Short mmCIF file of C-alpha atoms in Angstrom, two decimals:
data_model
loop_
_atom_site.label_atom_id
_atom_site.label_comp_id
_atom_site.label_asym_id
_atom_site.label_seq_id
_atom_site.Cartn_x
_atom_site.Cartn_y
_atom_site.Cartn_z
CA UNK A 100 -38.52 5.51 7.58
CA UNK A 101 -36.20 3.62 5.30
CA UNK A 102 -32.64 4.68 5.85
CA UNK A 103 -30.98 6.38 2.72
CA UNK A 104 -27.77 4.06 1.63
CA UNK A 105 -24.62 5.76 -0.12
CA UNK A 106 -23.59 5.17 -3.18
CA UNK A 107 -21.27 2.50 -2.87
CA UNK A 108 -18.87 3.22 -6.31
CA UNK A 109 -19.02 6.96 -5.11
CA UNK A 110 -17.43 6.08 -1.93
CA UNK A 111 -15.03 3.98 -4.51
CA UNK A 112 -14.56 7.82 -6.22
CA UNK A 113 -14.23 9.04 -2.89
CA UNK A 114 -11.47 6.98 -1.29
CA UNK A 115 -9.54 7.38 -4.92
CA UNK A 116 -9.48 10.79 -4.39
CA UNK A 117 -7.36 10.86 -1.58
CA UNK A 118 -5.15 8.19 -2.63
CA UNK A 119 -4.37 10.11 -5.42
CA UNK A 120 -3.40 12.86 -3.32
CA UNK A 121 -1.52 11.15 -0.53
CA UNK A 122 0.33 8.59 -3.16
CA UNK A 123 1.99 11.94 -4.60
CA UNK A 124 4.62 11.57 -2.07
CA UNK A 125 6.24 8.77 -4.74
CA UNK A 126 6.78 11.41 -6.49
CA UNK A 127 9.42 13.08 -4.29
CA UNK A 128 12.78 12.38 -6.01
CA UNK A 129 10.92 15.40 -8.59
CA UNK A 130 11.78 17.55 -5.88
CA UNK A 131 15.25 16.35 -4.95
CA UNK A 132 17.82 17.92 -7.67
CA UNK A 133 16.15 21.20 -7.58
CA UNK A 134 16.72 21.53 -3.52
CA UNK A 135 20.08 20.27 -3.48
CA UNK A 136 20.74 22.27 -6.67
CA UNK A 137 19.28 26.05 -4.89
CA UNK A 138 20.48 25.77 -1.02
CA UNK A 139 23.54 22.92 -1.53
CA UNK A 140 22.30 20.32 0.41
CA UNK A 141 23.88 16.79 0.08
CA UNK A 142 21.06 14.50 -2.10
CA UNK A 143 21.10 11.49 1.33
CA UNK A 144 20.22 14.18 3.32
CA UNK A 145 17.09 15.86 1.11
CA UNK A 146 16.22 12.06 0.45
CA UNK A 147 15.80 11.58 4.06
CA UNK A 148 12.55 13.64 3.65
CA UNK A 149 10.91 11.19 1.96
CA UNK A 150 12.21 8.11 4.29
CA UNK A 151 10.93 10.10 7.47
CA UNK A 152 7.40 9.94 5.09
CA UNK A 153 7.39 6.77 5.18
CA UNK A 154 8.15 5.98 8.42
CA UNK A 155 5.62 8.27 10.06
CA UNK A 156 3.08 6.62 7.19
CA UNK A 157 3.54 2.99 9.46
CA UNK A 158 3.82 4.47 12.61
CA UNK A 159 0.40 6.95 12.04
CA UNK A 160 -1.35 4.00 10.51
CA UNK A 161 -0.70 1.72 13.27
CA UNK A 162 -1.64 4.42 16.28
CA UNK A 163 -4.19 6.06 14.76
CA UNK A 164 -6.24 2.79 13.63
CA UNK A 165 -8.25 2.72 16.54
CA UNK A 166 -9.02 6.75 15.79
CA UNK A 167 -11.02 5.36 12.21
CA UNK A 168 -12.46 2.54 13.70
CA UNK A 169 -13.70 4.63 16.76
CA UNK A 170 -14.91 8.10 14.54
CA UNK A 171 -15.64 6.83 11.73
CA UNK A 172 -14.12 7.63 7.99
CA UNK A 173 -15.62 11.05 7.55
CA UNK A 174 -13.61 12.39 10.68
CA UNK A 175 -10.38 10.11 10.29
CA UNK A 176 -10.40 11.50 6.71
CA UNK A 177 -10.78 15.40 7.46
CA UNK A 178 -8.16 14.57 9.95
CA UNK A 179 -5.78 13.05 7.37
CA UNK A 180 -6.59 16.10 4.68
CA UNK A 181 -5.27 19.01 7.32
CA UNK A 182 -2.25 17.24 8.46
CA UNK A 183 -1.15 16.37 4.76
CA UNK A 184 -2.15 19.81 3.60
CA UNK A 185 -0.76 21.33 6.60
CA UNK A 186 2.29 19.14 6.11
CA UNK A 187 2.66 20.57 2.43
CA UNK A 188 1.77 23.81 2.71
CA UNK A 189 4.81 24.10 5.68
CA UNK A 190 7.31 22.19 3.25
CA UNK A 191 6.80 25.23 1.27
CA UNK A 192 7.79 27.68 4.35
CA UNK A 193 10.51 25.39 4.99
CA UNK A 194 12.07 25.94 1.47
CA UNK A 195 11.43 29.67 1.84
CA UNK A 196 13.32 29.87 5.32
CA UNK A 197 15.49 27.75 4.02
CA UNK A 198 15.32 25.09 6.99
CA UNK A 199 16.06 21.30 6.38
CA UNK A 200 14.97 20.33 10.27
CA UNK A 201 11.70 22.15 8.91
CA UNK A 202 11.32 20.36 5.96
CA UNK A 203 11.91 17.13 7.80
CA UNK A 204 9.33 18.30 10.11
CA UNK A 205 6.55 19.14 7.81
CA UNK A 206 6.82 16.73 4.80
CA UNK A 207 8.11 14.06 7.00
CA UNK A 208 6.14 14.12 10.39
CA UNK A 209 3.21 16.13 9.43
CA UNK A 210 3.01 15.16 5.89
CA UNK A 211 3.54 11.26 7.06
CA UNK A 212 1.04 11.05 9.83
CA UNK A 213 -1.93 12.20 6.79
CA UNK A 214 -0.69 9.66 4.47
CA UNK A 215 -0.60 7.19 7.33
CA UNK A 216 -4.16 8.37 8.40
CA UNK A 217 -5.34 8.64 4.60
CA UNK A 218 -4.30 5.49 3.64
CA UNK A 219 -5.99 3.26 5.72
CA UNK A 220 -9.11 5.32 6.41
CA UNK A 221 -10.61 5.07 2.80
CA UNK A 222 -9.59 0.93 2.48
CA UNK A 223 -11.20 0.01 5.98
CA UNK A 224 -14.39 1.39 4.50
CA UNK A 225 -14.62 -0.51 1.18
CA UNK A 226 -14.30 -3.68 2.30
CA UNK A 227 -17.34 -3.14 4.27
CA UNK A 228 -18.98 -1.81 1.36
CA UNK A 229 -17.86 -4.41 -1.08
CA UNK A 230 -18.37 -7.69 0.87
CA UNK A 231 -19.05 -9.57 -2.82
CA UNK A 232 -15.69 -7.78 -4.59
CA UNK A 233 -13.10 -7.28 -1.67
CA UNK A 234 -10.34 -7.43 -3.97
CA UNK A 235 -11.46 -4.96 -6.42
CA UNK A 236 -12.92 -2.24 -4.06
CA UNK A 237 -9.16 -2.33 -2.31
CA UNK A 238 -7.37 -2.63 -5.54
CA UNK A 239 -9.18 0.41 -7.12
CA UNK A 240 -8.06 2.97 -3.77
CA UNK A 241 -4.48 1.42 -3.87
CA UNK A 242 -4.50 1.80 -7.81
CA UNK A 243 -4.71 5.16 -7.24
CA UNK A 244 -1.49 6.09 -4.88
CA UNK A 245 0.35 3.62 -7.17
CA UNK A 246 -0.55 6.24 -10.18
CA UNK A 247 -0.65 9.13 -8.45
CA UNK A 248 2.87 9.99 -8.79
CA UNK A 249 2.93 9.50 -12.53
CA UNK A 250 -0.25 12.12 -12.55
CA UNK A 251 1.88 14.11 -10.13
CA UNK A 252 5.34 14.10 -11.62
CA UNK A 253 5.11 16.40 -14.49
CA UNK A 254 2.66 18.57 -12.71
CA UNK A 255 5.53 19.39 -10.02
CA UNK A 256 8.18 19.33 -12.61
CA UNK A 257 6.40 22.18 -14.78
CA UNK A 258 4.99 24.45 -11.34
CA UNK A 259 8.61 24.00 -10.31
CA UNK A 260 10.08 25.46 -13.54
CA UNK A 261 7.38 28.19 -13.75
CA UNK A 262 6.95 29.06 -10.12
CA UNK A 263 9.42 27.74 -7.76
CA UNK A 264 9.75 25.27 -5.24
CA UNK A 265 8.27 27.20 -2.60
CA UNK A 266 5.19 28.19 -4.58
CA UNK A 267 4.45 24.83 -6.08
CA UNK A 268 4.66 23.57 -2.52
CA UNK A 269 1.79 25.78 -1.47
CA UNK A 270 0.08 25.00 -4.40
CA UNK A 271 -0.10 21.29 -4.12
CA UNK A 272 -0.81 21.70 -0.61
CA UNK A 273 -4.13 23.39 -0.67
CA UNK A 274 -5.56 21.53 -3.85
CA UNK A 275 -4.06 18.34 -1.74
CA UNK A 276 -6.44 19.34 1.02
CA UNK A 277 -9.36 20.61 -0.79
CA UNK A 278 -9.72 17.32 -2.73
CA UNK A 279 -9.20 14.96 0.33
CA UNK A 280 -11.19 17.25 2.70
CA UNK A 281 -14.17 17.27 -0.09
CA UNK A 282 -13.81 13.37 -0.38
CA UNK A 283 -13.71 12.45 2.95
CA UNK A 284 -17.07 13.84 3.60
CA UNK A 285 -18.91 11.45 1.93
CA UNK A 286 -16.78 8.72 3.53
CA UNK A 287 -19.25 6.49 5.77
CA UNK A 288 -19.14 2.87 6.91
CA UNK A 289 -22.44 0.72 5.49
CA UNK A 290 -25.53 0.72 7.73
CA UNK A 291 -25.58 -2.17 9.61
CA UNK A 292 -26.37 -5.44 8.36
CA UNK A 293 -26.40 -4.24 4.73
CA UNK A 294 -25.95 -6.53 2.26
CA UNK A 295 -25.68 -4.94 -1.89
CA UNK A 296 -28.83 -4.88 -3.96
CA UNK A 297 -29.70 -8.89 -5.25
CA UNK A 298 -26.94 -10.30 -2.82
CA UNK A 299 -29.56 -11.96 -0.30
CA UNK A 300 -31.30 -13.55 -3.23
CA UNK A 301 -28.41 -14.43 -4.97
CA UNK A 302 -26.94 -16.11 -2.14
CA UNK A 303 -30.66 -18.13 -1.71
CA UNK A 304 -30.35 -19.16 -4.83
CA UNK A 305 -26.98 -20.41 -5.00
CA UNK A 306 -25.43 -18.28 -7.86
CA UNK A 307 -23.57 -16.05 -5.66
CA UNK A 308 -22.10 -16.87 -2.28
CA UNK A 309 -20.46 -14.19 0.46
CA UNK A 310 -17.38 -16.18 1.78
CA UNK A 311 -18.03 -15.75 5.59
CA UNK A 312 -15.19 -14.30 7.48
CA UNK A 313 -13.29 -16.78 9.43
CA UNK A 314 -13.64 -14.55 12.89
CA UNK A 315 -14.57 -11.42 13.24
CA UNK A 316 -11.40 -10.47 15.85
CA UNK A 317 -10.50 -6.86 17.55
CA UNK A 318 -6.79 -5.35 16.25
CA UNK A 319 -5.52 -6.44 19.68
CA UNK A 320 -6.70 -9.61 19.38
CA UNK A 321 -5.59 -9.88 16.14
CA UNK A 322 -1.68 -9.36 17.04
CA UNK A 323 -2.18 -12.33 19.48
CA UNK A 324 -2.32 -14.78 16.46
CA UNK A 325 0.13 -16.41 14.35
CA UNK A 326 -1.41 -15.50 11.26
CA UNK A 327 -1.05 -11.59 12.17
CA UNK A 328 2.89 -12.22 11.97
CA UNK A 329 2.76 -14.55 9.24
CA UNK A 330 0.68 -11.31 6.63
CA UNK A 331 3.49 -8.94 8.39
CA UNK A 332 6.61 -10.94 7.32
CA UNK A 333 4.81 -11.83 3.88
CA UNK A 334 4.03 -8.14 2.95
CA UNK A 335 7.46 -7.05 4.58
CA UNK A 336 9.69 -9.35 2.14
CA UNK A 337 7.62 -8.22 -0.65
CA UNK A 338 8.13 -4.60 0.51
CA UNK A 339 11.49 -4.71 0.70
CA UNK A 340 12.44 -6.58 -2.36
CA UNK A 341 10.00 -4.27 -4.38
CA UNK A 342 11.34 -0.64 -2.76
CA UNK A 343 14.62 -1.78 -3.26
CA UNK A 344 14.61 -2.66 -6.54
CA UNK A 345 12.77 0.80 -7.23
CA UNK A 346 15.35 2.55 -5.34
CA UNK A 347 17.85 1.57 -7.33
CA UNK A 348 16.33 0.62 -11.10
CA UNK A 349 17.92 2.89 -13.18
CA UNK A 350 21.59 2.40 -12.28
CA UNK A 351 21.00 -0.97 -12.00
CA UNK A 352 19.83 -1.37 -15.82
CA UNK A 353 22.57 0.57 -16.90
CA UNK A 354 25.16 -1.26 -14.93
CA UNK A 355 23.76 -5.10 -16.13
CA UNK A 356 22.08 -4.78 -19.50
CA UNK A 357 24.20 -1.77 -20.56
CA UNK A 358 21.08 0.27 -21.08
CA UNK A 359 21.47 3.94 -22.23
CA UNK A 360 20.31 6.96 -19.36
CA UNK A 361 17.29 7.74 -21.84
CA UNK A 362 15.68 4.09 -21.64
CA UNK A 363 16.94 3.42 -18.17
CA UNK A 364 14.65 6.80 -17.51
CA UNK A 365 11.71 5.47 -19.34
CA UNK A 366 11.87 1.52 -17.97
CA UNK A 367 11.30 3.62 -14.52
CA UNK A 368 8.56 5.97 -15.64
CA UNK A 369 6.75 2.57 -17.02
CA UNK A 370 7.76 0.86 -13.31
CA UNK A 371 4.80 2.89 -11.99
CA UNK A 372 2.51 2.36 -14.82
CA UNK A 373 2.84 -1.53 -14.15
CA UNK A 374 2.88 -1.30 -9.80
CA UNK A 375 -0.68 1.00 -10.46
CA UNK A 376 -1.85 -1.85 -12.85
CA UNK A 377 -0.87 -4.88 -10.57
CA UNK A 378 -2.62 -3.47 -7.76
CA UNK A 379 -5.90 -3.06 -9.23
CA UNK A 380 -5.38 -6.58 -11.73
CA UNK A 381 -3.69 -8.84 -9.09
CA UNK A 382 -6.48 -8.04 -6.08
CA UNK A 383 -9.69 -8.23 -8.83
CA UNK A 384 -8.28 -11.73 -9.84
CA UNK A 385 -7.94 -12.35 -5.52
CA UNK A 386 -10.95 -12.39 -5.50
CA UNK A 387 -11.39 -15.59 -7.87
CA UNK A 388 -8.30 -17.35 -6.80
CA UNK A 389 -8.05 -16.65 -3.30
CA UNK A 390 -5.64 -14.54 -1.27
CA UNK A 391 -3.60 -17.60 -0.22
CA UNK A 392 -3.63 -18.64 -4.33
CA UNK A 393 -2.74 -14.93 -4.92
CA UNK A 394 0.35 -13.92 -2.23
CA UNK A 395 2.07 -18.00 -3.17
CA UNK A 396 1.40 -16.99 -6.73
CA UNK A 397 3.30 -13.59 -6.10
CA UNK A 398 6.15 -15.02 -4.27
CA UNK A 399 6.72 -17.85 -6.36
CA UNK A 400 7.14 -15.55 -9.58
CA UNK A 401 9.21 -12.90 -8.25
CA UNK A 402 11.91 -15.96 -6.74
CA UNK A 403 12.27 -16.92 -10.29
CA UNK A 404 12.52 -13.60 -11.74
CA UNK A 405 15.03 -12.58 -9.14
CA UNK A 406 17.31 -15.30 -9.76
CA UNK A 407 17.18 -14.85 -13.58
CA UNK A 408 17.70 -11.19 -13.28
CA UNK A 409 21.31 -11.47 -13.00
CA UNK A 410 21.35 -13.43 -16.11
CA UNK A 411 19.48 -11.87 -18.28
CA UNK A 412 21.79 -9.93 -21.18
CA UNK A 413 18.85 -8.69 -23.11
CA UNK A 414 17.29 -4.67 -22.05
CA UNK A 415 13.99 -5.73 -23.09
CA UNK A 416 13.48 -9.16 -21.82
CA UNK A 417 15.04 -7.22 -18.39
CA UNK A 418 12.32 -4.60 -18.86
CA UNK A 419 9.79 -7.04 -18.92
CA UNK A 420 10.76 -8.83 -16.00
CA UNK A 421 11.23 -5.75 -14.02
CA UNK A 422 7.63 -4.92 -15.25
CA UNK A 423 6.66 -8.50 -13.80
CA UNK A 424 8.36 -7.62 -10.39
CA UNK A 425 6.50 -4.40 -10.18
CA UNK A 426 2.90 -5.79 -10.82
CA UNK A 427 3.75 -8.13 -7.68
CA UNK A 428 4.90 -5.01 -5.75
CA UNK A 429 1.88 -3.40 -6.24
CA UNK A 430 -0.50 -6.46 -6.23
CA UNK A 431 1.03 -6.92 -2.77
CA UNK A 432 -0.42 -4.07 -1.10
CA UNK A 433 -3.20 -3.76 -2.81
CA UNK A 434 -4.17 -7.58 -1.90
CA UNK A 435 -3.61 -7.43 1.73
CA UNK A 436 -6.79 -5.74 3.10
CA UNK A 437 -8.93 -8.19 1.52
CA UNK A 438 -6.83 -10.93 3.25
CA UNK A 439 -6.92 -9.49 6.69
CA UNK A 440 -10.76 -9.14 6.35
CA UNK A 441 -10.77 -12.68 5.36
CA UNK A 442 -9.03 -13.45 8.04
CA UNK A 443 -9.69 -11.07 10.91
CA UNK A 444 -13.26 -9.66 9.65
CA UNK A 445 -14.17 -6.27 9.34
CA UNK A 446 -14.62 -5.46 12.90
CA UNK A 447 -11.81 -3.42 13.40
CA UNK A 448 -10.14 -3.77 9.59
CA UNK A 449 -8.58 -0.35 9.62
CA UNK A 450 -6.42 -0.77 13.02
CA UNK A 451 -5.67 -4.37 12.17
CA UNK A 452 -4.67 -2.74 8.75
CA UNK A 453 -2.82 0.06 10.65
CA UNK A 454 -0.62 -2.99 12.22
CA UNK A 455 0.15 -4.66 9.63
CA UNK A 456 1.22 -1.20 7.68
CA UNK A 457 4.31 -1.07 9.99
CA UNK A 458 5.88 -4.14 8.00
CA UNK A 459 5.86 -1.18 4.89
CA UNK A 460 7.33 1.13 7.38
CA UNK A 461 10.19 -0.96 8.32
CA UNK A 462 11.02 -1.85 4.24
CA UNK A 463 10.72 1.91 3.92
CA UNK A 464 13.94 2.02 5.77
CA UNK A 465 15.70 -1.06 5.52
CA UNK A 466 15.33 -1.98 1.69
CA UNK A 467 16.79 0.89 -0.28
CA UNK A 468 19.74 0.70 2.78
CA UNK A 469 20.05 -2.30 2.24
CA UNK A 470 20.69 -2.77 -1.52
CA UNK A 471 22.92 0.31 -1.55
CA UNK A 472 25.11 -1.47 1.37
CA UNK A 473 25.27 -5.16 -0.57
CA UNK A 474 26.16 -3.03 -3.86
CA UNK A 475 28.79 -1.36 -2.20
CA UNK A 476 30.43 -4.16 -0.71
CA UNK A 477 30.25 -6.38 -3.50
CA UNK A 478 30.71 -3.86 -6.01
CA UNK A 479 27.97 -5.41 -8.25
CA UNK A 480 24.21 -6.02 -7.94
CA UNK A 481 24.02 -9.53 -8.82
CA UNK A 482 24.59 -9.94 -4.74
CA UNK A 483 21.80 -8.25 -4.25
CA UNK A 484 19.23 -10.03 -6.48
CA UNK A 485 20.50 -13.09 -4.88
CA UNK A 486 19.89 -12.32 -1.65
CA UNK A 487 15.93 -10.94 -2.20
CA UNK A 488 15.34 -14.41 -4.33
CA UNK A 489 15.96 -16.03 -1.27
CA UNK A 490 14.24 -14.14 0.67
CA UNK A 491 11.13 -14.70 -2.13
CA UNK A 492 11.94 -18.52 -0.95
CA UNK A 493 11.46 -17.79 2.29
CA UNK A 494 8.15 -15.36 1.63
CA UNK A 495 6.64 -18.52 -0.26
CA UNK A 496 7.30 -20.99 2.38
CA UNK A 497 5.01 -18.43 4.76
CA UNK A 498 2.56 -18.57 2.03
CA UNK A 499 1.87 -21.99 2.57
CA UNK A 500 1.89 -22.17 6.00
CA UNK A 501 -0.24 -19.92 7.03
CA UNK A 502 -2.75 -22.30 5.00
CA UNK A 503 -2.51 -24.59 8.16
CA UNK A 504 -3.98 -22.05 9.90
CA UNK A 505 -6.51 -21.26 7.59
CA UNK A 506 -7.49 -24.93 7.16
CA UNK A 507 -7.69 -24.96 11.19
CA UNK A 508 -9.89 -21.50 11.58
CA UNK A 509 -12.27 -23.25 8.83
CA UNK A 510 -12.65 -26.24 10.51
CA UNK A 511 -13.34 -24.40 13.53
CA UNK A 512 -16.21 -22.62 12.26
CA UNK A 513 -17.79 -25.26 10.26
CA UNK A 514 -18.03 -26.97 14.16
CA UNK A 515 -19.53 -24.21 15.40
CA UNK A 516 -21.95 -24.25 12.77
CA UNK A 517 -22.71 -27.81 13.10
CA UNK A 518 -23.90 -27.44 16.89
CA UNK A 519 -25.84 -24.48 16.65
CA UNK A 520 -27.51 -26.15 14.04
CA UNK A 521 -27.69 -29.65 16.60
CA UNK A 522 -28.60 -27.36 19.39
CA UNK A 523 -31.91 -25.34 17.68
#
C-alpha cells in the first residue's frame, strides 16, 4: 500500500501560521506606553518583558531541539502552541493583578519557551521537505514572524483602545493557540527517502541537481566543529548590529538627518516591511548564489552602509539605507537554516538550529545595551555606527573563512566517493 505524502506547500501554510503568531512578540513596544501609562511602571522595566522573550526564545530553542528532533513536529508544535497561549493568556492575569514578576513570568518565560519551541519546529521540517528550494521553504516561515508584527500592531493597538489591556491579552492568547495548535497538526517530517515529484528524473537527466549535504552530523557533533562557531559569530554580529539599530531607529533619524517624529514613525513601520521582505528575497536568491555568496554578500553591504550612515545628511537617502540594513537583518535569519543543512545535513537540523539560535539570544541582550551605553557616553551615535561597521569587517572576514572549511569537507567527500566507486 503506497504511503499517502503531505502536501508539501501546505506544510509551507502550516509552519507560516505559527510564525505569524509567535513573531507577534515584535510587536511588544504596542503594549509598553499603555502599561507604564495605567499602573506607573518605569518604561526599562516593562521593556524587560520583551528582553526576558527573547532570551528564553535561545535558551528553549537550544534545550528543547532534541525534543523536535526526537517527537517529531506535530508534538513539538502542540507543545509550543500551549506554552505561548498559556504564556499570553497569563500576561493578561498579570495585568489584571497587577503583578510585573507575573508578567515577566508569563510573557517572558512561558511566552519565550513557545516562541523558542515554535520557531525552530516548523523550519527543521521544511528543509526536509524542500531539498530542491532550501532557501525559499525557510525564507517563506521566517517571512512570516518578520511581518507578523506589522499584521499584529494595529490589531493590539485598536483591542487595546476598545477593550483593555487585560482583555486583548486573553484575546490574542487563545486565537494565538488555536491557530498554532490547528497548524501544528499537520506538521510531519517527509517519509523517508522521499524525493519531490520529477526530482529523480530531473537529476538523471542533468537539468536539475540536489546539492548533497556535506555530512549528515548529530547537534552534538555539530558543536565539535569549527564551522558551528564560525555560523554562531556570523549570525551573532548580524544580530546585534540589526537589533540595535532597530532599538534605537527613530531617535536616531531624528538626532542625524533632523527628521520630523511623524517620518521618523513611518521609516520604522517600513523597517519591518523591508526585514519581512529580505528574509523571504535574500534566502530564495541563496539558493542560486550560495549561502557562503549570500552571508559575504550581506556583510560586505551592511560595512559600507554603516560607515556611510554617519555621513549621510539626506532623510531619504538615510531611509533607504536603513531599508538596505534591514533586508540583511532579516535575510540573515532567514538564510541560516539552509546553511546549517548544507553544512550539517538534516539529521538533527532543528537542535543544531536550536544551537545556533542562542547567538540571537545573546544580541537580544547585548545589542540594544549596547548602543544605548556607546550613545550615552559619547553623546552621539556616530560612535556607535562605527563600532558595528567594524564589527561587519570582522563578520566578513568569517565569511570567507569558513570557505576553507567548506573547500576541505568537499574534498573530503568527493574522496569518499571516489573509493566506493574504486572499491565496487
Amino acid at each position: 500500500m503506497e504511503q499517502h505524502v503531505k502536501n508539501r506547500w501546505l506544510i509551507a501554510l502550516a509552519a507560516v501560521g505559527i510564525h505569524l503568531s509567535i513573531g507577534s512578540v515584535y510587536a511588544w513596544s504596542v503594549f509598553t506606553k499603555p502599561i507604564t501609562k495605567q499602573f506607573g511602571w518605569g518604561l526599562t522595566d516593562v521593556q524587560f518583558t520583551f528582553s526576558i522573550a527573547i532570551l528564553f526564545l535561545g535558551l528553549s530553542a537550544a534545550f528543547l531541539g532534541h525534543y523536535v528532533e526526537k517527537h517529531g513536529p506535530r508534538k513539538a508544535g502542540t507543545l509550543a502552541s500551549i506554552f505561548f497561549g498559556v504564556g499570553i493568556v497569563g500576561s493578561g492575569l498579570a495585568i489584571q493583578l497587577g503583578s510585573l514578576p507575573l508578567l515577566y513570568l508569563c510573557y517572558g518565560v512561558l511566552g519565550g519557551i513557545g516562541l523558542g519551541v515554535g520557531y525552530i519546529t516548523p523550519v527543521s521540517t521544511l528543509v526536509k521537505w524542500f531539498p530542491d528550494r532550501r532557501g525559499l521553504a525557510t525564507g517563506l516561515a521566517i517571512m512570516g514572524f518578520g511581518f507578523a508584527s506589522m499584521i499584529a500592531s494595529p490589531i493590539m493597538n485598536s483591542l487595546i483602545e476598545s477593550v483593555g489591556i487585560a482583555n486583548t491579552f486573553y484575546i490574542l492568547g487563545i486565537i494565538y493557540f488555536v491557530v498554532m495548535f490547528a497548524s501544528a497538526q499537520y506538521l510531519s517530517p517527509p517519509p523517508k527517502e522521499w524525493v519531490p515529484a520529477g526530482f529523480s528524473a530531473d537529476a538523471t537527466d542533468g537539468k536539475k541537481q540536489i546539492k548533497k549535504d556535506l555530512c549528515q552530523l548529530t547537534a552534538n557533533e555539530a558543536i565539535k566543529t569549527r564551522r558551528f562557531y564560525w555560523l554562531w559569530l556570523m549570525l551573532f554580529i548580524n544580530v546585534t548590529c540589526g537589533i540595535a539599530v532597530i532599538s534605537v531607529a527613530s531617535p536616531m533619524a531624528q538626532e542625524m538627518v533632523g527628521m520630523s517624529v511623524g517620518t521618523a514613525a513611518l521609516m520604522v513601520g517600513l523597517n519591518g516591511l523591508f526585514n519581512g521582505a529580505g528574509r523571504i528575497g535574500w534566502a530564495s536568491f541563496s539558493d542560486y548564489i550560495g549561502r557562503p555568496n549570500t552571508y559575504t554578500a550581506f556583510f560586505a553591504i551592511q560595512m559600507v552602509l554603516f560607515f556611510l550612515l554617519p555621513n549621510l545628511t539626506n532623510p531619504v537617502m538615510f531611509m533607504v539605507a536603513m531599508f538596505i540594513i534591514m533586508t540583511c537583518y532579516g535575510g540573515g535569519f532567514a538564510s541560516i537554516p539552509a546553511y546549517i543543512g548544507d553544512l550539517f545535513g538534516t539529521k538533527q537540523l532543528g537542535a543544531i538550529h536550536g544551537y545556533i539560535l542562542t547567538a540571537w539570544a545573546a544580541a537580544g541582550l547585548a545589542g540594544p545595551i549596547f548602543a544605548a551605553w556607546v550613545r550615552n557616553t559619547t553623546q552621539s551615535y556616530t560612535g556607535t555606527l562605527s563600532i558595528f561597521a567594524a564589527m561587519f569587517v570582522v563578520a566578513l572576514v568569517i565569511s570567507l573563512i569558513i570557505r576553507l572549511d567548506i573547500k576541505k569537507l568537499q574534498e573530503e567527500a568527493k574522496r569518499k566517493e571516489n573509493s566506493v566507486e574504486l572499491a565496487s
